[in-house]
């Protein structure tokens, strides 16, 4: 079970040993993009098990080889919403557990000077509002990108939104709770702070660059 960070009522932090083991390798600057991507997806899969714990199910009849019995199935569709680019790096891991999930993309990049989110793309399933939306982004720094994505989903009618990230800064967790107290955020770590460039410390650097091998120098 993820733990509750008391100062941050809508944040749940995964302190599971396996998650923490993998996160430590992800943080390591020497980890290659291939290993970085693989580990992010593995962690996302482990998180999905708990994130979906409160999803509604309905009774269905199932015919075993011996008799008809009652089983349960998820009663509402699930839409994964990776924030481009870095959110793509955890999406396959969630899909492994929700093979029938739909994927709605949202393009938001952080302006390097102002650190404010710049929206550039969105494409959601037409009935996204009917089910659960899981926003996916490894980094929750100022919280600007997450809040913009959640606002976008609410504007198209989504009412049941959760977010998974790898590393959260206190500033980002506070901001998401202030603007969207109904959205539960799941993270693997609540890090110390943001630095002057709004990077998470200790963090893991620029997630998008590490995933896609676009690191400069
Ligand atoms: C990163 C990250 C988040 C955002 C977090 O994306 O993946 O989307 O920054 O910062 P915030 O909480 O201060 O908004 P970035 O803008 O670098 O884009 P990229 O994924 O294309 O690299
Ligand atoms: N985006 C990242 O990729 N890393 C940070 O530390 C902050 C924003």
Short mmCIF file of N, CA and C and ligand atoms in Angstrom, two decimals, residues 110 139 141 198-200 205-208, ligand 2:
data_model
loop_
_atom_site.label_atom_id
_atom_site.label_comp_id
_atom_site.label_asym_id
_atom_site.label_seq_id
_atom_site.Cartn_x
_atom_site.Cartn_y
_atom_site.Cartn_z
N UNK A 110 7.13 22.65 -20.86
CA UNK A 110 7.41 23.72 -19.91
C UNK A 110 8.30 24.76 -20.57
N UNK A 139 7.37 13.36 -13.90
CA UNK A 139 7.83 14.47 -13.07
C UNK A 139 6.70 15.42 -12.70
N UNK A 141 6.81 18.81 -10.95
CA UNK A 141 7.77 19.80 -10.42
C UNK A 141 7.02 21.01 -9.85
N UNK A 198 13.75 25.31 -11.42
CA UNK A 198 12.52 24.53 -11.23
C UNK A 198 12.73 23.05 -11.55
N UNK A 199 13.97 22.57 -11.35
CA UNK A 199 14.24 21.14 -11.43
C UNK A 199 14.08 20.52 -10.05
N UNK A 200 13.61 19.28 -10.03
CA UNK A 200 13.39 18.60 -8.75
C UNK A 200 14.74 18.13 -8.20
N UNK A 205 16.93 14.45 -13.03
CA UNK A 205 17.30 15.22 -14.23
C UNK A 205 16.08 15.47 -15.10
N UNK A 206 16.34 15.68 -16.39
CA UNK A 206 15.25 15.93 -17.34
C UNK A 206 14.74 14.59 -17.85
N UNK A 207 13.54 14.23 -17.41
CA UNK A 207 13.03 12.89 -17.72
C UNK A 207 12.88 12.68 -19.22
N UNK A 208 12.30 13.65 -19.92
CA UNK A 208 12.08 13.50 -21.37
C UNK A 208 13.38 13.28 -22.10
N1 LIG B 2 10.99 18.24 -15.66
C1 LIG B 2 11.91 17.26 -15.59
O1 LIG B 2 12.04 16.44 -16.52
N2 LIG B 2 12.68 17.18 -14.50
C2 LIG B 2 12.57 18.03 -13.46
O2 LIG B 2 13.30 17.88 -12.48
C3 LIG B 2 11.60 19.04 -13.55
C4 LIG B 2 10.82 19.13 -14.66
#
